[in-house]
Coordinates of C-alpha atoms in Angstrom, one line a residue:
Chain A
X1035 CA -1.7 -3.2 137.4
X1036 CA 1.0 -5.9 137.1
X1037 CA 4.4 -4.6 138.5
X1038 CA 7.3 -5.1 136.1
X1039 CA 9.4 -8.2 136.8
X1040 CA 12.4 -7.3 139.0
X1041 CA 15.7 -7.8 137.2
X1042 CA 19.0 -6.0 137.2
X1043 CA 18.9 -5.6 133.5
X1044 CA 15.9 -3.3 133.5
X1045 CA 17.0 -1.6 136.7
X1046 CA 13.9 -2.6 138.6
X1047 CA 15.5 -4.5 141.5
X1048 CA 15.5 -3.3 145.1
X1049 CA 18.9 -3.8 146.7
X1050 CA 19.5 -3.5 150.5
X1051 CA 22.8 -2.9 152.1
X1052 CA 23.2 -3.8 155.8
X1053 CA 26.1 -1.8 157.2
X1054 CA 26.9 1.4 155.3
X1055 CA 30.6 1.9 156.0
X1056 CA 33.5 2.0 153.5
X1057 CA 32.5 -1.2 151.6
X1058 CA 28.7 -0.8 152.0
X1059 CA 28.8 2.8 151.0
X1060 CA 31.0 2.0 148.0
X1061 CA 28.6 -0.6 146.9
X1062 CA 25.7 1.9 147.2
X1063 CA 27.7 4.4 145.2
X1064 CA 28.6 1.9 142.5
X1065 CA 25.0 0.6 142.2
X1066 CA 23.6 4.1 141.9
X1067 CA 26.3 5.4 139.5
X1068 CA 25.5 2.4 137.2
X1069 CA 21.7 2.6 137.7
X1070 CA 21.7 -1.1 138.8
X1071 CA 18.7 -0.9 141.1
X1072 CA 15.3 0.8 141.4
X1073 CA 16.0 1.6 145.0
X1074 CA 19.1 1.2 147.3
X1075 CA 18.0 0.7 150.9
X1076 CA 20.7 1.3 153.6
X1077 CA 20.3 -0.3 157.0
X1078 CA 22.5 0.8 159.9
X1079 CA 22.5 1.3 163.6
X1080 CA 23.5 4.9 163.8
X1081 CA 20.6 7.1 162.4
X1082 CA 22.7 10.2 162.0
X1083 CA 25.5 8.5 160.1
X1084 CA 23.0 6.7 157.9
X1085 CA 21.2 9.9 157.0
X1086 CA 24.6 11.3 156.2
X1087 CA 25.2 8.5 153.7
X1088 CA 21.8 9.1 152.2
X1089 CA 22.5 12.8 151.8
X1090 CA 25.9 11.9 150.2
X1091 CA 23.9 10.0 147.6
X1092 CA 25.2 6.5 148.5
X1093 CA 21.7 5.1 149.4
X1094 CA 18.2 6.2 148.5
X1095 CA 16.4 5.1 151.8
X1096 CA 17.9 5.0 155.3
X1097 CA 16.5 2.8 158.0
X1098 CA 17.7 1.6 161.4
X1099 CA 15.1 -1.2 161.4
X1100 CA 15.6 -4.4 159.5
X1101 CA 11.9 -4.4 158.6
X1102 CA 13.0 -1.8 156.0
X1103 CA 14.4 -4.5 153.8
X1104 CA 11.1 -6.4 153.2
X1105 CA 10.9 -5.4 149.5
X1106 CA 14.6 -6.2 148.8
X1107 CA 15.4 -8.7 146.0
X1108 CA 19.1 -8.8 146.9
X1109 CA 20.6 -8.0 150.3
X1110 CA 24.4 -7.4 150.8
X1111 CA 25.5 -7.7 154.4
X1112 CA 28.6 -5.4 154.9
X1113 CA 29.0 -5.5 158.7
X1114 CA 32.2 -6.7 160.5
X1115 CA 32.9 -10.4 160.1
X1116 CA 32.0 -11.3 163.7
X1117 CA 28.4 -9.9 163.1
X1118 CA 27.7 -11.1 159.6
X1119 CA 26.2 -14.5 160.4
X1120 CA 23.8 -13.0 162.9
X1121 CA 22.9 -10.1 160.6
X1122 CA 22.2 -12.5 157.7
X1123 CA 19.9 -14.7 159.9
X1124 CA 18.1 -11.6 161.2
X1125 CA 17.7 -10.2 157.7
X1126 CA 16.4 -13.5 156.3
X1127 CA 13.4 -13.4 158.6
X1128 CA 12.2 -10.2 156.9
X1129 CA 12.6 -11.3 153.3
X1130 CA 10.2 -12.7 150.7
X1131 CA 10.8 -16.1 149.1
X1132 CA 13.0 -15.7 146.0
X1133 CA 15.3 -13.1 147.6
X1134 CA 19.0 -13.6 147.9
X1135 CA 21.5 -12.6 150.6
X1136 CA 25.2 -12.2 150.2
X1137 CA 27.9 -10.5 152.2
X1138 CA 31.3 -8.8 151.9
X1139 CA 33.2 -10.5 154.7
X1140 CA 36.9 -11.2 154.5
X1141 CA 36.5 -14.7 156.1
X1142 CA 34.0 -17.3 154.8
X1143 CA 34.1 -20.7 156.5
X1144 CA 32.9 -19.7 159.9
X1145 CA 30.2 -17.4 158.5
X1146 CA 28.9 -20.0 156.0
X1147 CA 28.9 -22.7 158.7
X1148 CA 27.0 -20.7 161.2
X1149 CA 24.3 -19.7 158.6
X1150 CA 24.0 -23.2 157.2
X1151 CA 23.5 -24.7 160.6
X1152 CA 20.8 -22.2 161.6
X1153 CA 18.8 -22.7 158.4
X1154 CA 17.2 -19.9 156.5
X1155 CA 13.5 -19.4 155.8
X1156 CA 12.1 -21.4 152.9
X1157 CA 12.9 -19.7 149.6
X1158 CA 15.5 -17.3 151.0
X1159 CA 19.1 -18.1 149.9
X1160 CA 22.5 -17.1 151.1
X1161 CA 25.7 -17.2 149.0
X1162 CA 28.9 -15.9 150.6
X1163 CA 31.1 -13.3 148.9
X1164 CA 34.4 -11.5 149.5
X1165 CA 35.0 -8.6 147.2
X1166 CA 38.8 -7.9 147.3
X1167 CA 38.5 -4.2 147.4
X1168 CA 38.7 -1.5 150.0
X1169 CA 41.5 0.2 151.9
X1170 CA 42.8 0.8 155.4
X1171 CA 40.2 3.6 155.8
X1172 CA 36.9 3.2 157.6
X1173 CA 33.5 4.9 157.2
X1174 CA 31.3 5.8 154.3
X1175 CA 33.1 9.1 153.9
X1176 CA 35.8 7.2 152.0
X1177 CA 33.2 5.4 149.8
X1178 CA 34.4 5.1 146.2
X1179 CA 32.1 3.9 143.4
X1180 CA 35.2 2.9 141.3
X1181 CA 36.9 0.7 144.0
X1182 CA 35.5 -2.6 142.5
X1183 CA 36.4 -2.0 138.9
X1184 CA 38.8 -4.7 137.7
X1185 CA 39.2 -6.3 141.1
X1186 CA 38.4 -9.9 142.1
X1187 CA 35.4 -11.0 144.1
X1188 CA 35.4 -14.5 145.5
X1189 CA 32.0 -16.2 145.7
X1190 CA 31.7 -19.2 148.0
X1191 CA 28.4 -21.2 147.4
X1192 CA 27.8 -24.1 149.7
X1193 CA 27.3 -26.8 148.6
X1194 CA 29.6 -26.0 145.7
X1195 CA 27.0 -27.1 143.2
X1196 CA 24.5 -24.4 144.4
X1197 CA 23.4 -21.9 141.8
X1198 CA 25.1 -18.6 142.6
X1199 CA 24.5 -17.0 139.2
X1200 CA 22.6 -14.0 140.7
X1201 CA 25.4 -13.2 143.1
X1202 CA 28.1 -13.6 140.4
X1203 CA 26.1 -11.3 138.1
X1204 CA 25.8 -8.7 140.8
X1205 CA 29.5 -8.4 141.4
X1206 CA 30.3 -8.5 137.7
X1207 CA 27.8 -5.7 137.2
X1208 CA 30.1 -3.6 139.5
X1209 CA 33.0 -4.4 137.1
X1210 CA 34.5 -7.2 139.2
X1211 CA 36.0 -10.5 138.1
X1212 CA 34.5 -13.4 140.0
X1213 CA 36.1 -16.5 141.3
X1214 CA 34.1 -19.4 142.8
X1215 CA 35.8 -21.3 145.6
X1216 CA 34.8 -23.3 148.7
X1217 CA 34.7 -21.3 151.9
X1218 CA 37.6 -23.3 153.3
X1219 CA 39.8 -22.9 150.2
X1220 CA 39.0 -19.1 150.3
X1221 CA 40.1 -18.8 153.9
X1222 CA 43.4 -20.7 153.4
X1223 CA 44.2 -18.5 150.4
X1224 CA 43.4 -15.1 152.0
X1225 CA 45.3 -16.2 155.2
X1226 CA 48.4 -16.0 152.9
X1227 CA 47.5 -13.1 150.6
X1228 CA 45.8 -10.8 153.1
X1229 CA 45.8 -11.8 156.8
X1230 CA 49.5 -12.8 157.1
X1231 CA 50.6 -9.5 155.4
X1232 CA 48.5 -7.6 157.9
X1233 CA 50.1 -9.3 160.9
X1234 CA 53.5 -8.8 159.4
X1235 CA 52.9 -5.1 158.6
X1236 CA 51.6 -4.6 162.1
X1237 CA 54.7 -6.4 163.5
X1238 CA 57.0 -4.1 161.5
X1239 CA 55.1 -1.0 162.5
X1240 CA 55.2 -2.0 166.1
X1241 CA 59.1 -1.8 165.9
X1242 CA 59.1 1.8 164.7
X1243 CA 60.6 3.7 167.7
X1244 CA 60.2 7.4 167.5
X1245 CA 63.9 8.1 166.8
X1246 CA 63.6 5.9 163.7
X1247 CA 60.8 7.9 162.0
X1248 CA 63.1 10.1 159.9
X1249 CA 64.7 7.0 158.4
X1250 CA 61.4 5.4 157.5
X1251 CA 61.3 5.9 153.7
X1252 CA 59.0 4.5 151.1
X1253 CA 60.0 0.9 151.6
X1254 CA 58.9 1.0 155.2
X1255 CA 55.8 3.0 154.4
X1256 CA 54.6 0.6 151.7
X1257 CA 55.4 -2.5 153.7
X1258 CA 53.4 -1.2 156.7
X1259 CA 50.6 0.7 155.1
X1260 CA 47.9 -1.9 155.9
X1261 CA 48.8 -1.8 159.6
X1262 CA 46.8 1.5 159.6
X1263 CA 43.6 -0.6 159.3
X1264 CA 41.0 -0.6 162.0
X1265 CA 42.2 -2.8 164.9
X1266 CA 38.8 -4.1 165.9
X1267 CA 37.8 -5.1 162.4
X1268 CA 41.2 -6.9 161.9
X1269 CA 41.0 -8.6 165.3
X1270 CA 37.7 -10.2 164.2
X1271 CA 39.1 -11.2 160.9
X1272 CA 42.2 -12.8 162.4
X1273 CA 40.2 -14.6 165.2
X1274 CA 37.7 -15.9 162.6
X1275 CA 40.5 -17.3 160.5
X1276 CA 42.8 -18.3 163.3
X1277 CA 43.7 -21.8 162.0
X1278 CA 45.0 -20.8 158.5
X1279 CA 46.6 -17.6 159.8
X1280 CA 48.5 -19.6 162.5
X1281 CA 49.7 -22.1 159.8
X1282 CA 50.9 -19.2 157.6
X1283 CA 52.7 -17.5 160.5
X1284 CA 54.5 -20.8 161.4
X1285 CA 55.7 -21.1 157.8
X1286 CA 56.8 -17.5 157.6
X1287 CA 58.6 -17.7 160.9
X1288 CA 60.4 -20.8 159.7
X1289 CA 61.6 -18.9 156.6
X1290 CA 62.7 -15.9 158.5
X1291 CA 64.5 -18.2 160.9
X1292 CA 66.4 -19.7 157.9
X1293 CA 67.5 -16.2 156.8
X1294 CA 68.5 -15.4 160.4
X1295 CA 70.7 -18.5 160.4
X1296 CA 72.1 -17.7 156.9
X1297 CA 73.2 -14.3 158.1
X1298 CA 74.7 -15.8 161.2
X1299 CA 76.7 -18.2 158.9
X1300 CA 77.6 -15.4 156.5
X1301 CA 76.0 -17.6 153.8
X1302 CA 75.5 -15.1 151.0
X1303 CA 74.5 -17.7 148.5
X1304 CA 71.6 -18.9 150.6
X1305 CA 70.4 -15.3 151.0
X1306 CA 70.8 -14.6 147.3
X1307 CA 68.7 -17.7 146.4
X1308 CA 66.0 -16.7 148.8
X1309 CA 65.8 -13.1 147.5
X1310 CA 66.0 -14.2 143.8
X1311 CA 63.1 -16.7 144.2
X1312 CA 61.0 -14.1 146.1
X1313 CA 61.8 -11.5 143.4
X1314 CA 60.7 -13.9 140.7
X1315 CA 57.4 -14.5 142.5
X1316 CA 56.9 -10.8 143.0
X1317 CA 57.7 -10.0 139.3
X1318 CA 55.0 -12.3 138.2
X1319 CA 52.5 -10.2 140.1
X1320 CA 53.5 -7.2 138.1
X1321 CA 53.2 -9.1 134.9
X1322 CA 56.9 -9.4 134.4
X1323 CA 57.7 -12.9 132.9
X1324 CA 59.3 -15.4 135.2
X1325 CA 62.7 -16.5 134.0
Chain B
X1100 CA 95.7 32.8 134.2
X1101 CA 94.3 32.0 137.7
X1102 CA 91.4 29.6 137.5
X1103 CA 88.2 30.6 139.3
X1104 CA 87.9 29.2 142.9
X1105 CA 85.6 26.1 142.7
X1106 CA 82.4 26.4 144.7
X1107 CA 78.9 25.0 144.3
X1108 CA 77.5 28.5 144.6
X1109 CA 79.0 29.8 141.4
X1110 CA 78.6 26.4 139.7
X1111 CA 82.3 25.9 139.1
X1112 CA 82.8 22.6 140.7
X1113 CA 83.7 19.4 138.9
X1114 CA 81.6 16.5 140.3
X1115 CA 82.5 12.8 139.6
X1116 CA 80.0 10.0 140.0
X1117 CA 81.4 6.5 140.2
X1118 CA 78.8 3.9 139.2
X1119 CA 76.1 5.5 137.0
X1120 CA 73.1 3.3 137.8
X1121 CA 69.7 4.3 139.3
X1122 CA 71.1 6.4 142.1
X1123 CA 74.3 7.6 140.3
X1124 CA 72.3 8.5 137.2
X1125 CA 69.7 10.3 139.3
X1126 CA 72.4 12.3 141.1
X1127 CA 73.8 13.3 137.7
X1128 CA 70.3 14.3 136.4
X1129 CA 69.7 16.4 139.6
X1130 CA 73.1 18.1 139.5
X1131 CA 72.7 19.0 135.9
X1132 CA 69.0 20.1 136.2
X1133 CA 70.1 22.4 139.0
X1134 CA 73.3 23.6 137.4
X1135 CA 75.3 22.6 140.5
X1136 CA 78.5 21.7 138.7
X1137 CA 80.7 22.9 135.9
X1138 CA 81.1 19.3 134.7
X1139 CA 79.7 16.0 135.8
X1140 CA 82.1 13.1 135.1
X1141 CA 80.6 9.6 135.1
X1142 CA 82.8 6.6 135.7
X1143 CA 81.7 3.1 135.0
X1144 CA 82.9 -0.3 133.8
X1145 CA 80.6 -0.7 130.8
X1146 CA 81.5 1.7 128.1
X1147 CA 78.3 1.3 126.1
X1148 CA 76.0 1.8 129.1
X1149 CA 78.1 4.8 130.2
X1150 CA 77.8 6.4 126.8
X1151 CA 74.1 5.8 126.9
X1152 CA 73.9 7.7 130.2
X1153 CA 75.9 10.6 128.6
X1154 CA 73.6 10.7 125.6
X1155 CA 70.6 10.7 128.0
X1156 CA 72.1 13.8 129.6
X1157 CA 72.8 12.4 133.0
X1158 CA 76.6 13.1 132.8
X1159 CA 78.8 15.4 130.7
X1160 CA 81.8 13.1 130.4
X1161 CA 82.0 9.3 130.4
X1162 CA 85.1 7.4 131.3
X1163 CA 85.9 3.8 132.2
X1164 CA 89.2 4.8 133.7
X1165 CA 89.4 6.3 137.3
X1166 CA 92.1 8.6 136.0
X1167 CA 89.2 10.6 134.5
X1168 CA 88.3 12.0 138.0
X1169 CA 91.6 13.8 138.6
X1170 CA 90.0 17.2 138.3
X1171 CA 87.0 16.4 140.5
X1172 CA 86.3 18.4 143.7
X1173 CA 83.6 16.1 144.9
X1174 CA 83.3 12.4 144.1
X1175 CA 80.2 10.4 144.9
X1176 CA 80.7 6.6 144.9
X1177 CA 77.4 4.9 143.9
X1178 CA 78.5 1.3 143.4
X1179 CA 77.0 -1.7 145.3
X1180 CA 77.8 -1.7 149.0
X1181 CA 80.3 -4.6 148.7
X1182 CA 82.4 -2.5 146.3
X1183 CA 82.2 0.9 147.8
X1184 CA 85.2 0.8 150.2
X1185 CA 87.5 -0.5 147.4
X1186 CA 86.2 2.1 144.9
X1187 CA 86.7 4.9 147.4
X1188 CA 90.3 3.9 148.1
X1189 CA 91.0 3.5 144.4
X1190 CA 89.4 6.9 143.6
X1191 CA 91.3 8.6 146.4
X1192 CA 94.7 7.8 144.8
X1193 CA 93.7 9.9 141.7
X1194 CA 92.5 13.0 143.6
X1195 CA 94.1 16.3 144.5
X1196 CA 94.4 17.5 148.1
X1197 CA 91.2 19.3 149.2
X1198 CA 88.9 17.0 147.3
X1199 CA 86.1 15.2 149.1
X1200 CA 84.6 11.7 148.6
X1201 CA 81.3 10.5 149.7
X1202 CA 79.1 7.5 148.8
X1203 CA 75.4 6.5 148.5
X1204 CA 75.6 3.1 150.2
X1205 CA 72.7 1.7 152.3
X1206 CA 75.1 0.4 155.0
X1207 CA 77.8 2.5 156.7
X1208 CA 79.8 0.9 159.5
X1209 CA 81.7 -1.8 157.5
X1210 CA 82.4 0.7 154.7
X1211 CA 83.6 3.5 157.0
X1212 CA 85.7 1.0 159.0
X1213 CA 87.4 -0.4 155.9
X1214 CA 88.2 3.1 154.5
X1215 CA 89.5 4.4 157.9
X1216 CA 91.8 1.5 158.4
X1217 CA 93.3 1.8 154.9
X1218 CA 94.0 5.5 155.3
X1219 CA 93.4 8.0 152.5
X1220 CA 96.1 10.2 150.8
X1221 CA 97.0 13.4 152.6
X1222 CA 94.3 16.1 152.1
X1223 CA 91.6 13.8 150.6
X1224 CA 88.6 13.2 152.8
X1225 CA 85.8 10.6 152.9
X1226 CA 82.5 11.2 154.6
X1227 CA 79.9 8.5 154.4
X1228 CA 76.4 9.2 153.1
X1229 CA 73.1 7.3 152.6
X1230 CA 70.5 9.2 150.6
X1231 CA 67.1 7.5 151.4
X1232 CA 65.8 7.6 147.9
X1233 CA 65.5 5.2 145.0
X1234 CA 63.2 2.3 144.1
X1235 CA 63.2 -1.4 143.4
X1236 CA 64.3 -0.6 139.8
X1237 CA 67.9 -0.8 138.6
X1238 CA 69.8 1.0 135.9
X1239 CA 70.2 4.6 134.8
X1240 CA 67.2 4.2 132.5
X1241 CA 65.1 4.8 135.7
X1242 CA 67.1 7.8 136.8
X1243 CA 64.9 10.6 138.2
X1244 CA 66.2 14.1 139.0
X1245 CA 63.4 14.6 141.4
X1246 CA 63.9 11.5 143.5
X1247 CA 65.8 13.3 146.2
X1248 CA 63.5 16.2 146.7
X1249 CA 62.2 16.3 150.3
X1250 CA 63.8 13.0 151.2
X1251 CA 66.3 12.4 154.0
X1252 CA 70.0 11.8 153.6
X1253 CA 72.0 10.4 156.5
X1254 CA 75.6 11.6 156.7
X1255 CA 78.0 9.6 158.9
X1256 CA 81.3 11.5 159.6
X1257 CA 83.9 9.6 161.5
X1258 CA 85.0 10.8 164.0
X1259 CA 81.7 12.4 164.7
X1260 CA 83.4 15.8 165.2
X1261 CA 84.7 15.8 161.6
X1262 CA 83.7 18.6 159.4
X1263 CA 81.2 17.3 156.9
X1264 CA 79.8 20.6 155.9
X1265 CA 80.6 20.2 152.2
X1266 CA 78.8 16.8 152.0
X1267 CA 75.8 18.1 153.9
X1268 CA 75.6 21.1 151.6
X1269 CA 75.8 18.8 148.5
X1270 CA 72.8 16.7 149.5
X1271 CA 70.9 19.7 150.6
X1272 CA 71.5 21.3 147.2
X1273 CA 69.6 18.3 145.8
X1274 CA 66.6 19.2 148.0
X1275 CA 67.3 16.6 150.7
X1276 CA 67.0 17.0 154.5
X1277 CA 70.3 15.8 156.1
X1278 CA 70.7 13.9 159.4
X1279 CA 74.1 13.3 161.0
X1280 CA 74.6 10.0 162.8
X1281 CA 77.4 7.6 163.6
X1282 CA 77.8 4.7 161.1
X1283 CA 76.8 2.2 163.8
X1284 CA 73.6 4.1 164.8
X1285 CA 72.7 4.4 161.1
X1286 CA 73.1 0.7 160.5
X1287 CA 71.0 -0.2 163.5
X1288 CA 68.3 2.2 162.4
X1289 CA 68.1 1.1 158.8
X1290 CA 68.1 -2.6 159.9
X1291 CA 64.7 -1.9 161.2
X1292 CA 63.3 0.7 158.8
X1293 CA 64.7 -0.8 155.5
X1294 CA 66.5 -4.1 155.7
X1295 CA 64.0 -6.0 157.9
X1296 CA 61.1 -4.9 155.7
X1297 CA 63.0 -6.2 152.7
X1298 CA 63.5 -9.6 154.3
X1299 CA 59.9 -9.8 155.4
X1300 CA 58.6 -8.6 152.0
X1301 CA 60.7 -11.4 150.4
X1302 CA 59.4 -13.9 152.9
X1303 CA 55.8 -13.1 152.0
X1304 CA 56.5 -13.0 148.3
X1305 CA 58.1 -16.4 148.5
X1306 CA 54.8 -17.8 149.9
X1307 CA 52.8 -16.7 146.8
X1308 CA 51.9 -20.0 145.1
X1309 CA 50.6 -19.6 141.6
X1310 CA 47.0 -20.5 142.5
X1311 CA 47.0 -17.6 145.1
X1312 CA 47.8 -14.9 142.5
X1313 CA 44.2 -13.9 141.8
X1314 CA 43.7 -13.3 145.5
X1315 CA 46.7 -11.1 145.9
X1316 CA 45.1 -7.6 146.2
X1317 CA 46.6 -4.2 147.0
X1318 CA 47.5 -5.2 150.6
X1319 CA 49.7 -8.0 149.4
X1320 CA 51.1 -6.0 146.5
X1321 CA 52.1 -3.0 148.7
X1322 CA 53.5 -5.2 151.5
X1323 CA 55.8 -7.1 149.0
X1324 CA 56.6 -4.4 146.5
X1325 CA 60.3 -4.0 147.7
X1326 CA 60.8 -7.8 147.2
X1327 CA 61.2 -6.9 143.5
X1328 CA 64.6 -5.3 144.3
X1329 CA 67.8 -6.6 142.8
X1330 CA 68.7 -9.9 144.6
X1331 CA 72.5 -9.3 144.3
X1332 CA 72.4 -5.7 145.6
X1333 CA 70.2 -6.8 148.5
X1334 CA 72.3 -9.8 149.4
X1335 CA 75.3 -7.4 149.7
X1336 CA 73.3 -5.1 151.9
X1337 CA 72.0 -7.8 154.2
X1338 CA 75.4 -9.5 154.6
X1339 CA 77.1 -6.1 155.2
X1340 CA 74.6 -5.4 158.0
X1341 CA 74.2 -8.9 159.3
X1342 CA 74.4 -8.2 163.0
X1343 CA 71.6 -5.5 163.3
X1344 CA 69.4 -7.4 160.7
X1345 CA 69.7 -10.6 162.7
X1346 CA 68.7 -8.7 165.9
X1347 CA 65.7 -7.2 164.2
X1348 CA 64.7 -10.5 162.8
X1349 CA 64.8 -12.1 166.2
X1350 CA 62.7 -9.4 167.7
X1351 CA 60.1 -9.6 164.9
X1352 CA 59.9 -13.4 165.1
X1353 CA 59.3 -13.1 168.8
X1354 CA 56.4 -10.7 168.1
X1355 CA 54.9 -13.0 165.4
X1356 CA 55.3 -15.9 167.8
X1357 CA 53.2 -14.0 170.4
X1358 CA 50.5 -13.4 167.8
X1359 CA 50.6 -17.1 166.8
X1360 CA 50.1 -18.0 170.5
X1361 CA 47.3 -15.5 171.0
X1362 CA 45.5 -16.9 168.0
X1363 CA 46.0 -20.4 169.4
X1364 CA 44.5 -19.3 172.7
X1365 CA 41.7 -17.4 171.0
X1366 CA 42.9 -14.3 172.9
X1367 CA 41.2 -11.5 171.0
X1368 CA 42.2 -8.9 173.5
X1369 CA 45.9 -9.5 173.0
X1370 CA 45.5 -9.3 169.3
X1371 CA 43.5 -6.1 169.5
X1372 CA 46.2 -4.5 171.7
X1373 CA 48.9 -5.5 169.3
X1374 CA 47.1 -4.2 166.2
X1375 CA 46.0 -1.0 168.0
X1376 CA 49.6 -0.2 169.1
X1377 CA 50.9 -0.9 165.6
X1378 CA 48.2 1.2 164.0
X1379 CA 49.1 4.1 166.4
X1380 CA 52.7 3.8 165.3
X1381 CA 51.8 3.7 161.6
X1382 CA 49.4 6.6 161.9
X1383 CA 52.2 8.8 163.2
X1384 CA 54.1 8.2 160.0
X1385 CA 51.1 9.6 158.0
X1386 CA 51.0 12.6 160.3
X1387 CA 47.9 11.5 162.1
X1388 CA 48.1 12.5 165.8
X1389 CA 48.8 9.6 168.2
X1390 CA 46.0 9.2 170.8

């Protein structure tokens, strides 16, 4: 008997998820909800938690051994950023030629560099990804099949000319819009849009003395929400993207210093210009036309 | 005929709102929804907009002349912070002995100082207030009768021993929790919980180059939401509270500088400690127990 050709279209693919936490679990839930795979294999280190994810319907098969992925056509590595490169290389050794590996890490340059320099087995390919979805929560208990719908996924093939059609197709099948960028350009961009806001939110949250809590209204809550993110995960992210985050911090501190000096000089016009320009930028995000 | 004694309890009070924008309009809506006054008088400078607020049911009577408040028992001044003191003094000249004026300004020390030094007519009292409610929107079109429910209102009597029962009772009748503080303590607190987040949100928003927009996900959006606030209103607020905001900015820049240096030194442990401490603070806000 000839087995049917694996393809997402006829739902015959085997997809493996390494690291079944918030993002890995959400991917499993979305793939299963949309019937995008014949089987979803979940790989993790904690047997009990992995069985829980299986019982919750996020994966079909649970395994603590990488050997469990040998039939996978597509592998998505969803471990913390400081473990992704090693997990990709370990997974690759178990895969058949023709299979593809991607990841869901928030930082791309260091990961792609480490994987490229180590070389993958013949016929096994890696294309980096960063789905911009998730929350400050951790653990598959917060998995959400809808979290990818309408969101952006950055895909970072290296070299840029590499065919990444299969990976683009996968994220698009979850309802995401895909953007192709180089790993370095990705890291410089998210330093500003994601990592810098995290540092700033944490900085503000760290100034919340107990007696100030009654006065912390929605503005403070919104501005600091992401500071509730997992400290270990975010330490890895910031360290992995240290250069661009440092640059962003320097630029932000310079701006805050200008505002400090404008307040000291009672220069209302400088403050008004700064706030009006920032508001124009923020309004664009909400789809309000820029003046 | 002897007129009935005015009191909130039997709904016989006349309440005047000076400045019928987002907050003034919301107060009118809440007072009318809860039947807390016999009449709600709205005072504003723009006749057409004021008539619109009356037709929308936020006020009963519209007037562009301060003389319209002569029957008011309680006046709430909801104009921008740089106009509140002058508007309180102008209003006071039209009021009967026994009437009370409060405001809804986000800054208290400068306003209370200006009013105290100018002296009010015999029998007319001012007690400062800051209801912590509202949004980045402007205009009575966004008025919301429910916006005060469960929120905190700071009341700043000066001297601290002054009887502010009537003003506390008013905000509590809108469903608010009241906190009594000195004007200076209030200003130092909101510099950290409100004004500093605004400056930081604007600083982040100002770094959003057009090509970064696709990568601005929920973290960036939440952290910068308040930067959409009105630039003129916020300029007045920051200038009126320049000292405490400058102090807060200095402390925040020092913290960000430490993170910058920890990244430069690849000091993951320092970053982890910073993020874990910030997360613990933020978790308290959500009612999660501190470890």
